[in-house]
Amino acid sequence: MNVILSTSAPWLFSSEETFSMRPLHSAQFGSTWIVDVPAKALAPLAAGPDAARRLWARRGYLEGSLANQELARMLRGRPEDFGAIGHIVLGADAVEVEPGVRSFSGLLHVIAPECIDGLQRLKVVADAAAYGDASVLERSVMRLEIVCGDDQRERMRRLHGFADAYLNPATAQDRLVRCPVIRRLMDADWEREGTFDPRRGLTSTAGLPVFDMAEVTRALACVSPSPRPDAAHLTASDDGLELLWNDLSGPLYRELFHGRMTPVGILRAVEARRAARAALDALPKRRLEGYGHLIRYAPELIQWQACRFLPVDELHDARSTYAWQDAIDHRLPAETVAAADRLVARYERVRPRPGAGAYKRYKQETSEYGLWWELLGA
């Protein structure tokens, strides 16, 4: 039985299924077609709950996944951008052209379509059509790659089936280079003290030391002018760093990275955190037992508390008359040890542990923000 998936196709074909569309542009390269088409024209292709089975897709629609939620939001809010990232890969027995009376008015008939890659985006489009978002579908243009022939289709199935093995997934850190504040810092004059680069991986350094993004972020959180250690707590873990970097308009990110930043301020922050960390690392191991696990598992809290005596409001002021270097080199180590002693004593006071086996929760407990507030308010 012949099935015409698009009502725009007026005749039947010898193949069991045919999808027809009117492209904005199409070009043929051997057995492959490259087609630009409005998203609205693709909505019928993935309509219905059986789309994955009908199109022989490698997986069903991941309804509710974070990526698909983001795709749906993009389609609603920025339909012009929806088709700009990635393209849909279809397989077909053949592609037949029905010329129109005017240029680019003809129909393209895809015989026996198969979705090799892109079902999730097609289903997002189909959902939008089902919910009546026709206007956004008309403003979105998507690109199709249609591969014909058994050999080429099998090759594309194989490549796209393992495509994730050849990709380095992007992270929040990879997007930081687009932040105007970060770009300005990268171009700033660091006066041969080093270079700053937010990117992961190896970059050209011209022999200078590189201040990487993780250390810079944690250092700025350590000397944040905020009366709350929220940034220090969040940046204590790698996952927390990614959360912070993923929200460039969020209050914590803007607390640390803003238009008043200077290289000298970052250098002060990095040196202060390094000095505080070195003071904790120099403590004898016996100080890290019992309630001293706070030093082992929550050094960020102690470092943040120790740096409160510094004039952090002047951190990025190159004309500050405060003796930053002297304070960091000579006073901060003692302040760090004193802060550790105070917080460990408060820890023992607010969380007494009677009974055997009560000490097993230190690692988990010391990372809890609630405990940090208890210790700071004790």
Short mmCIF file of C-alpha atoms in Angstrom, two decimals:
data_model
loop_
_atom_site.label_atom_id
_atom_site.label_comp_id
_atom_site.label_asym_id
_atom_site.label_seq_id
_atom_site.Cartn_x
_atom_site.Cartn_y
_atom_site.Cartn_z
CA MET A 1 0.00 0.00 0.00
CA ASN A 2 1.28 3.48 -0.84
CA VAL A 3 1.26 6.06 1.97
CA ILE A 4 1.66 9.79 1.31
CA LEU A 5 2.81 11.43 4.55
CA SER A 6 2.33 14.94 3.22
CA THR A 7 -0.96 16.13 1.79
CA SER A 8 0.97 18.36 -0.62
CA ALA A 9 1.98 15.37 -2.79
CA PRO A 10 -0.70 14.73 -5.44
CA TRP A 11 0.27 11.23 -6.62
CA LEU A 12 1.34 7.86 -5.29
CA PHE A 13 4.75 6.26 -5.61
CA SER A 14 5.89 2.69 -5.86
CA SER A 15 7.47 2.86 -2.38
CA GLU A 16 5.43 2.03 0.68
CA GLU A 17 5.99 5.46 2.29
CA THR A 18 6.77 8.86 0.83
CA PHE A 19 7.29 12.18 2.57
CA SER A 20 6.87 15.26 0.42
CA MET A 21 7.92 18.84 1.14
CA ARG A 22 8.50 22.13 -0.62
CA PRO A 23 12.09 23.19 0.21
CA LEU A 24 13.51 26.70 0.21
CA HIS A 25 16.72 25.36 -1.31
CA SER A 26 18.04 21.97 -2.31
CA ALA A 27 21.22 20.63 -3.85
CA GLN A 28 22.30 17.14 -4.86
CA PHE A 29 25.83 15.80 -4.37
CA GLY A 30 26.04 12.27 -5.71
CA SER A 31 23.65 10.17 -3.65
CA THR A 32 23.23 12.85 -0.97
CA TRP A 33 20.81 15.78 -0.88
CA ILE A 34 21.22 18.94 1.20
CA VAL A 35 17.87 20.62 1.80
CA ASP A 36 16.79 23.77 3.64
CA VAL A 37 13.14 23.65 4.59
CA PRO A 38 10.79 25.53 6.97
CA ALA A 39 10.24 23.62 10.20
CA LYS A 40 6.51 23.74 9.57
CA ALA A 41 6.94 21.47 6.54
CA LEU A 42 8.71 18.85 8.67
CA ALA A 43 6.09 18.64 11.41
CA PRO A 44 4.10 15.81 9.71
CA LEU A 45 7.23 13.66 9.40
CA ALA A 46 7.44 12.98 13.16
CA ALA A 47 3.77 13.42 14.06
CA GLY A 48 2.16 10.79 16.25
CA PRO A 49 3.44 8.50 18.99
CA ASP A 50 4.72 5.92 16.49
CA ALA A 51 7.22 8.25 14.80
CA ALA A 52 10.31 6.46 16.16
CA ARG A 53 9.09 3.05 14.94
CA ARG A 54 7.87 4.39 11.61
CA LEU A 55 11.13 6.21 10.89
CA TRP A 56 13.41 3.47 12.27
CA ALA A 57 15.04 5.94 14.68
CA ARG A 58 17.64 4.53 17.07
CA ARG A 59 15.69 5.71 20.12
CA GLY A 60 12.26 7.04 20.98
CA TYR A 61 11.33 10.58 21.90
CA LEU A 62 13.00 11.54 25.21
CA GLU A 63 10.08 13.67 26.32
CA GLY A 64 10.97 15.92 29.24
CA SER A 65 14.75 15.61 28.90
CA LEU A 66 16.67 18.79 29.70
CA ALA A 67 18.00 19.05 26.17
CA ASN A 68 14.54 18.72 24.63
CA GLN A 69 13.14 21.26 27.07
CA GLU A 70 15.84 23.70 25.99
CA LEU A 71 15.10 22.97 22.32
CA ALA A 72 11.41 23.65 22.89
CA ARG A 73 12.19 26.93 24.67
CA MET A 74 14.50 27.98 21.84
CA LEU A 75 11.86 27.18 19.23
CA ARG A 76 9.29 29.28 21.09
CA GLY A 77 11.57 32.19 21.95
CA ARG A 78 14.18 32.22 19.16
CA PRO A 79 12.79 30.25 16.22
CA GLU A 80 15.38 31.78 13.86
CA ASP A 81 18.11 30.06 15.91
CA PHE A 82 16.44 26.68 16.22
CA GLY A 83 17.77 25.20 13.01
CA ALA A 84 21.20 26.86 13.19
CA ILE A 85 22.78 24.19 15.42
CA GLY A 86 23.03 20.73 13.92
CA HIS A 87 21.04 19.21 11.09
CA ILE A 88 18.67 16.34 10.53
CA VAL A 89 20.06 13.24 8.80
CA LEU A 90 17.57 11.12 6.88
CA GLY A 91 18.02 7.97 4.88
CA ALA A 92 15.87 7.24 1.84
CA ASP A 93 15.48 4.76 -0.97
CA ALA A 94 15.44 7.69 -3.36
CA VAL A 95 14.60 11.39 -3.69
CA GLU A 96 12.37 12.47 -6.56
CA VAL A 97 11.81 16.05 -7.70
CA GLU A 98 8.53 17.39 -8.99
CA PRO A 99 9.35 20.72 -10.67
CA GLY A 100 7.15 23.72 -9.95
CA VAL A 101 6.01 26.45 -12.26
CA ARG A 102 8.42 28.88 -10.56
CA SER A 103 11.96 28.55 -9.24
CA PHE A 104 12.08 26.85 -5.82
CA SER A 105 8.34 26.11 -5.94
CA GLY A 106 8.68 22.40 -6.68
CA LEU A 107 8.15 19.44 -4.42
CA LEU A 108 10.77 17.06 -3.11
CA HIS A 109 9.56 13.53 -2.50
CA VAL A 110 11.59 11.45 -0.03
CA ILE A 111 10.83 7.80 -0.67
CA ALA A 112 10.96 5.43 2.32
CA PRO A 113 12.31 7.99 4.80
CA GLU A 114 14.40 6.87 7.76
CA CYS A 115 15.59 9.13 10.60
CA ILE A 116 19.28 8.40 11.12
CA ASP A 117 19.85 11.39 13.41
CA GLY A 118 17.63 14.21 14.68
CA LEU A 119 14.41 12.58 15.86
CA GLN A 120 14.42 14.63 19.07
CA ARG A 121 14.40 17.90 17.13
CA LEU A 122 11.78 16.59 14.73
CA LYS A 123 9.53 15.62 17.65
CA VAL A 124 9.96 19.05 19.23
CA VAL A 125 8.76 20.51 15.91
CA ALA A 126 5.87 18.05 15.72
CA ASP A 127 4.82 18.91 19.30
CA ALA A 128 4.88 22.61 18.50
CA ALA A 129 2.64 22.01 15.51
CA ALA A 130 0.25 19.92 17.60
CA TYR A 131 0.01 22.69 20.19
CA GLY A 132 -0.73 25.33 17.57
CA ASP A 133 2.65 27.15 17.42
CA ALA A 134 2.49 27.52 13.64
CA SER A 135 3.96 31.02 13.57
CA VAL A 136 7.28 29.96 15.14
CA LEU A 137 7.52 26.98 12.79
CA GLU A 138 7.22 29.28 9.79
CA ARG A 139 10.11 31.42 11.08
CA SER A 140 12.44 28.49 11.67
CA VAL A 141 14.48 26.97 8.83
CA MET A 142 16.05 23.54 9.27
CA ARG A 143 18.68 21.75 7.23
CA LEU A 144 18.32 18.15 6.13
CA GLU A 145 20.95 15.79 4.85
CA ILE A 146 19.23 13.00 2.94
CA VAL A 147 21.37 9.97 2.12
CA CYS A 148 20.20 7.50 -0.51
CA GLY A 149 21.39 3.97 -1.25
CA ASP A 150 21.95 1.02 1.07
CA ASP A 151 25.72 1.41 1.43
CA GLN A 152 25.63 5.11 2.22
CA ARG A 153 22.74 4.70 4.61
CA GLU A 154 24.53 1.94 6.51
CA ARG A 155 27.66 4.08 6.69
CA MET A 156 25.73 7.02 8.15
CA ARG A 157 23.94 4.74 10.63
CA ARG A 158 27.31 3.47 11.82
CA LEU A 159 28.88 6.92 12.11
CA HIS A 160 25.94 8.56 13.87
CA GLY A 161 25.42 5.54 16.10
CA PHE A 162 28.84 6.13 17.64
CA ALA A 163 29.15 9.88 17.04
CA ASP A 164 29.31 10.60 20.78
CA ALA A 165 32.57 8.63 20.95
CA TYR A 166 34.21 11.21 18.68
CA LEU A 167 32.92 14.31 20.46
CA ASN A 168 34.31 16.27 23.39
CA PRO A 169 31.11 17.37 25.16
CA ALA A 170 30.88 21.09 25.88
CA THR A 171 30.72 22.31 29.49
CA ALA A 172 29.72 25.57 31.11
CA GLN A 173 33.40 26.53 31.27
CA ASP A 174 33.66 26.29 27.49
CA ARG A 175 31.14 29.11 27.13
CA LEU A 176 32.96 31.55 29.42
CA VAL A 177 35.12 32.89 26.60
CA ARG A 178 31.94 34.56 25.26
CA CYS A 179 31.45 36.55 28.50
CA PRO A 180 32.45 40.23 27.93
CA VAL A 181 34.00 40.50 31.41
CA ILE A 182 36.14 37.41 30.81
CA ARG A 183 37.18 38.64 27.37
CA ARG A 184 38.27 41.98 28.84
CA LEU A 185 40.36 40.20 31.47
CA MET A 186 42.01 38.05 28.82
CA ASP A 187 43.04 41.16 26.91
CA ALA A 188 44.19 43.07 30.00
CA ASP A 189 47.82 43.87 30.84
CA TRP A 190 49.07 41.38 33.43
CA GLU A 191 52.53 42.99 33.53
CA ARG A 192 54.46 39.73 33.03
CA GLU A 193 52.90 38.29 36.21
CA GLY A 194 51.30 35.57 34.11
CA THR A 195 48.35 35.12 31.80
CA PHE A 196 44.69 34.41 32.37
CA ASP A 197 42.81 31.93 30.23
CA PRO A 198 39.35 30.54 31.11
CA ARG A 199 39.47 27.70 28.60
CA ARG A 200 39.93 24.03 29.32
CA GLY A 201 42.84 22.28 27.69
CA LEU A 202 46.26 23.42 26.59
CA THR A 203 46.65 26.98 25.31
CA SER A 204 49.65 29.04 24.25
CA THR A 205 51.28 30.70 27.27
CA ALA A 206 54.54 32.18 25.91
CA GLY A 207 56.32 30.70 28.91
CA LEU A 208 54.29 32.65 31.47
CA PRO A 209 52.37 31.04 34.35
CA VAL A 210 48.68 30.63 33.61
CA PHE A 211 45.95 31.46 36.11
CA ASP A 212 43.27 28.93 35.26
CA MET A 213 39.56 29.55 35.63
CA ALA A 214 38.96 27.16 38.52
CA GLU A 215 41.68 28.70 40.71
CA VAL A 216 40.65 32.25 39.84
CA THR A 217 36.98 31.56 40.61
CA ARG A 218 37.73 29.90 43.93
CA ALA A 219 40.16 32.66 44.88
CA LEU A 220 37.60 35.38 44.15
CA ALA A 221 35.03 33.46 46.19
CA CYS A 222 37.53 33.25 49.05
CA VAL A 223 37.85 37.05 49.23
CA SER A 224 34.32 37.92 48.16
CA PRO A 225 33.00 41.11 49.79
CA SER A 226 29.68 39.38 50.48
CA PRO A 227 28.93 38.79 54.19
CA ARG A 228 27.78 35.29 53.23
CA PRO A 229 30.04 32.42 52.11
CA ASP A 230 27.61 31.33 49.38
CA ALA A 231 30.16 31.61 46.58
CA ALA A 232 32.86 29.88 48.61
CA HIS A 233 30.50 27.02 49.37
CA LEU A 234 29.32 26.62 45.77
CA THR A 235 32.81 26.71 44.26
CA ALA A 236 34.18 24.15 46.71
CA SER A 237 33.22 21.36 44.31
CA ASP A 238 33.76 20.91 40.58
CA ASP A 239 30.01 20.50 40.08
CA GLY A 240 29.45 23.77 41.93
CA LEU A 241 31.90 25.56 39.65
CA GLU A 242 29.96 24.36 36.62
CA LEU A 243 26.70 25.58 38.16
CA LEU A 244 28.20 29.00 38.79
CA TRP A 245 29.68 29.29 35.29
CA ASN A 246 26.45 28.11 33.71
CA ASP A 247 24.54 31.16 34.97
CA LEU A 248 26.41 34.21 33.69
CA SER A 249 23.58 36.52 34.75
CA GLY A 250 23.18 34.96 38.19
CA PRO A 251 23.92 36.92 41.39
CA LEU A 252 26.84 34.75 42.48
CA TYR A 253 28.58 34.93 39.11
CA ARG A 254 28.13 38.71 38.99
CA GLU A 255 29.36 38.94 42.57
CA LEU A 256 32.71 37.53 41.47
CA PHE A 257 32.96 38.65 37.82
CA HIS A 258 32.00 42.24 37.10
CA GLY A 259 33.09 45.30 35.15
CA ARG A 260 35.34 46.64 37.93
CA MET A 261 37.67 43.65 37.86
CA THR A 262 41.39 44.15 37.38
CA PRO A 263 44.36 41.80 36.98
CA VAL A 264 45.86 43.15 40.21
CA GLY A 265 42.70 42.21 42.07
CA ILE A 266 42.81 38.67 40.74
CA LEU A 267 46.49 38.37 41.67
CA ARG A 268 45.71 39.50 45.22
CA ALA A 269 42.86 36.99 45.48
CA VAL A 270 44.96 34.10 44.17
CA GLU A 271 47.88 34.90 46.47
CA ALA A 272 45.56 35.20 49.47
CA ARG A 273 43.90 31.85 48.84
CA ARG A 274 47.25 30.16 48.23
CA ALA A 275 48.65 31.56 51.48
CA ALA A 276 45.61 30.45 53.46
CA ARG A 277 45.66 26.99 51.88
CA ALA A 278 49.38 26.62 52.60
CA ALA A 279 48.77 27.46 56.26
CA LEU A 280 46.17 24.70 56.52
CA ASP A 281 48.37 22.23 54.66
CA ALA A 282 51.18 22.89 57.16
CA LEU A 283 49.07 21.81 60.15
CA PRO A 284 50.07 18.46 61.66
CA LYS A 285 47.87 15.52 60.71
CA ARG A 286 46.69 15.05 64.28
CA ARG A 287 44.87 18.40 63.94
CA LEU A 288 42.74 16.88 61.18
CA GLU A 289 41.22 14.13 63.31
CA GLY A 290 37.83 14.17 65.06
CA TYR A 291 36.22 17.57 64.68
CA GLY A 292 39.40 18.60 62.89
CA HIS A 293 37.91 16.90 59.84
CA LEU A 294 36.42 20.34 59.20
CA ILE A 295 39.91 21.43 58.14
CA ARG A 296 40.24 18.44 55.84
CA TYR A 297 36.81 18.60 54.19
CA ALA A 298 35.77 22.28 54.43
CA PRO A 299 38.97 24.31 53.92
CA GLU A 300 37.03 26.85 51.82
CA LEU A 301 34.98 27.89 54.86
CA ILE A 302 38.10 28.42 56.96
CA GLN A 303 39.92 30.30 54.18
CA TRP A 304 36.90 32.55 53.58
CA GLN A 305 36.64 33.30 57.31
CA ALA A 306 40.39 33.97 57.59
CA CYS A 307 40.32 36.54 54.76
CA ARG A 308 37.61 38.67 56.40
CA PHE A 309 40.23 41.05 57.84
CA LEU A 310 41.39 42.05 54.37
CA PRO A 311 39.81 45.19 52.83
CA VAL A 312 38.03 43.11 50.19
CA ASP A 313 36.09 46.13 48.92
CA GLU A 314 39.45 47.44 47.65
CA LEU A 315 40.46 44.17 46.05
CA HIS A 316 40.38 45.45 42.46
CA ASP A 317 41.57 49.00 43.25
CA ALA A 318 45.03 49.35 41.77
CA ARG A 319 45.51 52.56 43.79
CA SER A 320 44.70 50.97 47.14
CA THR A 321 47.23 52.02 49.79
CA TYR A 322 46.66 48.91 51.87
CA ALA A 323 49.79 46.76 52.31
CA TRP A 324 48.29 43.73 50.60
CA GLN A 325 51.50 41.78 50.14
CA ASP A 326 52.63 42.23 53.72
CA ALA A 327 49.22 41.19 55.07
CA ILE A 328 49.04 38.13 52.83
CA ASP A 329 52.60 37.01 53.55
CA HIS A 330 52.76 37.66 57.29
CA ARG A 331 49.32 38.08 58.86
CA LEU A 332 47.07 35.81 56.81
CA PRO A 333 48.75 32.49 57.77
CA ALA A 334 48.22 33.18 61.47
CA GLU A 335 44.65 34.37 60.84
CA THR A 336 43.97 31.13 58.97
CA VAL A 337 45.19 28.93 61.82
CA ALA A 338 43.21 30.99 64.32
CA ALA A 339 40.07 30.71 62.17
CA ALA A 340 40.56 26.95 61.97
CA ASP A 341 40.84 26.71 65.77
CA ARG A 342 37.69 28.79 66.31
CA LEU A 343 35.56 26.94 63.79
CA VAL A 344 36.67 23.49 64.93
CA ALA A 345 35.83 24.41 68.54
CA ARG A 346 32.39 25.68 67.44
CA TYR A 347 31.86 22.50 65.45
CA GLU A 348 32.43 20.41 68.55
CA ARG A 349 30.06 22.65 70.52
CA VAL A 350 27.13 22.72 68.06
CA ARG A 351 27.32 19.08 66.93
CA PRO A 352 28.27 16.89 69.93
CA ARG A 353 28.67 13.22 69.02
CA PRO A 354 27.85 10.81 71.82
CA GLY A 355 28.12 7.10 71.17
CA ALA A 356 30.29 4.83 69.06
CA GLY A 357 30.35 5.28 65.29
CA ALA A 358 29.19 8.90 65.46
CA TYR A 359 32.25 10.18 63.61
CA LYS A 360 31.47 8.59 60.27
CA ARG A 361 29.44 11.54 59.01
CA TYR A 362 32.23 14.13 58.98
CA LYS A 363 32.93 14.05 55.25
CA GLN A 364 29.27 14.46 54.31
CA GLU A 365 28.35 16.87 57.07
CA THR A 366 31.19 19.34 56.68
CA SER A 367 30.10 20.15 53.13
CA GLU A 368 26.57 21.10 54.21
CA TYR A 369 25.79 24.78 53.95
CA GLY A 370 23.59 24.57 57.05
CA LEU A 371 26.57 23.56 59.16
CA TRP A 372 28.60 26.45 57.79
CA TRP A 373 25.94 28.89 58.98
CA GLU A 374 25.75 27.21 62.35
CA LEU A 375 29.50 27.61 62.81
CA LEU A 376 29.57 31.22 61.65
CA GLY A 377 26.70 32.17 63.94
CA ALA A 378 27.85 30.17 66.97
#
